[in-house]
Coordinates of N, CA and C in Angstrom, one line a residue:
X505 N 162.9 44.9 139.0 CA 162.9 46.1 139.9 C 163.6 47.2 139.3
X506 N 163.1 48.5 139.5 CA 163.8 49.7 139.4 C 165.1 49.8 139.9
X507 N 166.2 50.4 139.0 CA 167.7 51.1 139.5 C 166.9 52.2 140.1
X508 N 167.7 52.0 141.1 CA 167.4 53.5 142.5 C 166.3 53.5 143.0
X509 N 165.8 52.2 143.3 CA 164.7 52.1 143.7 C 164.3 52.4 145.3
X510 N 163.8 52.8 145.8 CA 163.6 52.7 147.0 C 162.3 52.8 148.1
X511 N 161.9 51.7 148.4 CA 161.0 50.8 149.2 C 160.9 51.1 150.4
X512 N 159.5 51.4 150.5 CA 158.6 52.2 152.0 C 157.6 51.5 152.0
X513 N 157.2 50.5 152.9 CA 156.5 49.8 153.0 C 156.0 49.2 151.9
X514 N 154.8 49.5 151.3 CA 154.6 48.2 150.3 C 154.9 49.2 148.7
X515 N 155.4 50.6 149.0 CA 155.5 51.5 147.7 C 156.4 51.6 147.2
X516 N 156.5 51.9 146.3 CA 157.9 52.0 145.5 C 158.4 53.4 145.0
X517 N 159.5 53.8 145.5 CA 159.7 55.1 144.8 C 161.0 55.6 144.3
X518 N 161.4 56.7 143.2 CA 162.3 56.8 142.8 C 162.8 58.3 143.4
X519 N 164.2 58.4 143.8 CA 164.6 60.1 144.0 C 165.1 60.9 142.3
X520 N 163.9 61.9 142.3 CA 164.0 62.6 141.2 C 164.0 64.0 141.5
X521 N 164.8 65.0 140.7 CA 164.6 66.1 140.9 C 163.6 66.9 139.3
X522 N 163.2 68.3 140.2 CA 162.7 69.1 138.7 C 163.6 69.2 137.8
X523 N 163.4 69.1 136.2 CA 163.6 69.2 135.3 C 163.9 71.1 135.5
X524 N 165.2 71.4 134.9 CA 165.8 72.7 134.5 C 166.7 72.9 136.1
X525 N 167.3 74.5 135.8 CA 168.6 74.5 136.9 C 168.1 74.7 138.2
X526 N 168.8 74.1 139.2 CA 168.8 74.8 140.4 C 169.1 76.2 140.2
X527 N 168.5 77.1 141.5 CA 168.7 78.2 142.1 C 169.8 77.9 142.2
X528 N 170.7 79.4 141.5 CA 171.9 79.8 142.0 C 172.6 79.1 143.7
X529 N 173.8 78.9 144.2 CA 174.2 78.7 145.3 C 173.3 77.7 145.9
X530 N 172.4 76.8 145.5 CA 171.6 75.5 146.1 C 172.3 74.6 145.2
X531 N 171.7 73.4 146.4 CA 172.1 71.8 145.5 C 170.5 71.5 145.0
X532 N 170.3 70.6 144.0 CA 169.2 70.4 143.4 C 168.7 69.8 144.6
X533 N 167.4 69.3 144.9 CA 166.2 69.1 145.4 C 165.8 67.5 145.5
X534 N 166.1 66.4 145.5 CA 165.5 65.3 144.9 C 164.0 64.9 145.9
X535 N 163.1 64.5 145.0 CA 162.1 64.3 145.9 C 161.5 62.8 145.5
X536 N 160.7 61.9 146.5 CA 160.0 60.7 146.6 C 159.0 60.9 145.3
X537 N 159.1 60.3 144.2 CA 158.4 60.6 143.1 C 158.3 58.5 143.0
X538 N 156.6 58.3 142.9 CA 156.4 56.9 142.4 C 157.0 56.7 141.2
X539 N 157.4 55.4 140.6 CA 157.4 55.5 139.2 C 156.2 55.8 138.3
X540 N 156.0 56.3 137.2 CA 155.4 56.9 136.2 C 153.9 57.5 137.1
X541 N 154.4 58.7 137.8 CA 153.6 59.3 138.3 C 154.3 60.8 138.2
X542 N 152.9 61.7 137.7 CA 154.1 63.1 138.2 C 153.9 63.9 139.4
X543 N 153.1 63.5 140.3 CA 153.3 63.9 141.8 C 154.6 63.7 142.7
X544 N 154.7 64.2 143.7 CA 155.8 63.4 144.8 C 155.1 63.4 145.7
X545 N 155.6 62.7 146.6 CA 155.4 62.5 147.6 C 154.9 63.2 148.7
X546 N 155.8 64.4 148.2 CA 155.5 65.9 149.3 C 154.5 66.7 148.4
X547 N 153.8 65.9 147.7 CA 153.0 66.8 146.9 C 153.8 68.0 145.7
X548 N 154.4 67.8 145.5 CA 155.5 68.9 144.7 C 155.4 68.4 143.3
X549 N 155.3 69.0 142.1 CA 155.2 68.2 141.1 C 155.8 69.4 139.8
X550 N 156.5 68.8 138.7 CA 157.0 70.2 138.0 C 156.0 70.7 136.8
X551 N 156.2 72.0 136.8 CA 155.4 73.0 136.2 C 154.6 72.2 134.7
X552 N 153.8 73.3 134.3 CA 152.9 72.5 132.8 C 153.8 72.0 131.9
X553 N 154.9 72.8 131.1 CA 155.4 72.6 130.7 C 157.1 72.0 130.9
X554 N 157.4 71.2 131.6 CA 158.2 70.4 132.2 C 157.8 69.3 133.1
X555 N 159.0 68.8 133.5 CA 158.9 67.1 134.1 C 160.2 66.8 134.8
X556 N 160.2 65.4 135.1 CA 161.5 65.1 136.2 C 162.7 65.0 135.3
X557 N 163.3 65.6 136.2 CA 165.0 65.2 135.7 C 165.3 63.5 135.3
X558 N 166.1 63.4 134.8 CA 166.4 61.9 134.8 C 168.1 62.1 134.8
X559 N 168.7 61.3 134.9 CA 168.7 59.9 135.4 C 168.4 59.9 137.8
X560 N 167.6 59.0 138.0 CA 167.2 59.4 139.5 C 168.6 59.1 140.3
X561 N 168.5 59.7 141.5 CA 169.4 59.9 142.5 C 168.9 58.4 143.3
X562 N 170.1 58.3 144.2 CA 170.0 57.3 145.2 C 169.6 57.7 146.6
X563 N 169.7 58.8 146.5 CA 168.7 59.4 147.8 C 167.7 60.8 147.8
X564 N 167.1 60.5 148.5 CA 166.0 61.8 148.4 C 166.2 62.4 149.6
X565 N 166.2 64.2 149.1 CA 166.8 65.2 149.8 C 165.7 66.1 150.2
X566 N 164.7 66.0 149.8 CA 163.4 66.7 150.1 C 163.2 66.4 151.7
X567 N 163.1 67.0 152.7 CA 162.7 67.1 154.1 C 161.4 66.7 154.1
X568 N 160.5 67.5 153.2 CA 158.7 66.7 153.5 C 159.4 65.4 152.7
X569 N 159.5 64.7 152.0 CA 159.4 63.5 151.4 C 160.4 62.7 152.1
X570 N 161.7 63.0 153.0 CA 161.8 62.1 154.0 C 161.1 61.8 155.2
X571 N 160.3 62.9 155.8 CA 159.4 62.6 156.9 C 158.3 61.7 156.6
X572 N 157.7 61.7 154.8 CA 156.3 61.4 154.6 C 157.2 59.5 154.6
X573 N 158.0 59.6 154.0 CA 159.1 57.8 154.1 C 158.9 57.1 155.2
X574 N 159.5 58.3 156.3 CA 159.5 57.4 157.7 C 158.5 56.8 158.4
X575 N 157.7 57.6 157.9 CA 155.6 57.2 158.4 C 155.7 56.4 157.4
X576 N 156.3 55.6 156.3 CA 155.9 54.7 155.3 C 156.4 53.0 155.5
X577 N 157.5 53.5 156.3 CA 158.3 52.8 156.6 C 158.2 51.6 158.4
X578 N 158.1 50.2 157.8 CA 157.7 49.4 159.3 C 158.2 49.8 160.7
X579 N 157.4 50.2 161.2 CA 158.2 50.1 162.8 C 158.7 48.7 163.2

C-alpha cells in the first residue's frame, strides 16, 4: 500500500499539491489525486508543462475534493 494513502470506498488516493509556488500569502492547495493519474478528483490537474508536487501530504485541503471523498465514503 501507498505512504499517505487515503481510502474512499473501494479508491485509492494520494493528497498532492501543483508542482511550482503557492500564491503569495496562501497555504498550498493539496488535492485527491489517484495514484499515477494526472487528474484529481475535483477535476483540477497541472498545466502542460508541469505535474504534482511530491513528496504527498496526509491530508487533502481542496474543498471540492473533500466533498467529492464524502460521497466516496460508506455511510
Amino acid at each position: 500500500m501507498l505512504q499517505n494513502a487515503i481510502l474512499a470506498g473501494d479508491r485509492t488516493f494520494v493528497a498532492l499539491r501543483k508542482a511550482g509556488r503557492p500564491r503569495a500569502g496562501t497555504d498550498p492547495l493539496y488535492h485527491a489525486v489517484t495514484p499515477y493519474c494526472r487528474m484529481a478528483l475535483c477535476a483540477a490537474e497541472p498545466g502542460a508543462g508541469s505535474g504534482w508536487a511530491e513528496p504527498p501530504s496526509q491530508r487533502v485541503t481542496c474543498p471540492a475534493c473533500l466533498k467529492r471523498l464524502a460521497r466516496l465514503a460508506p455511510s
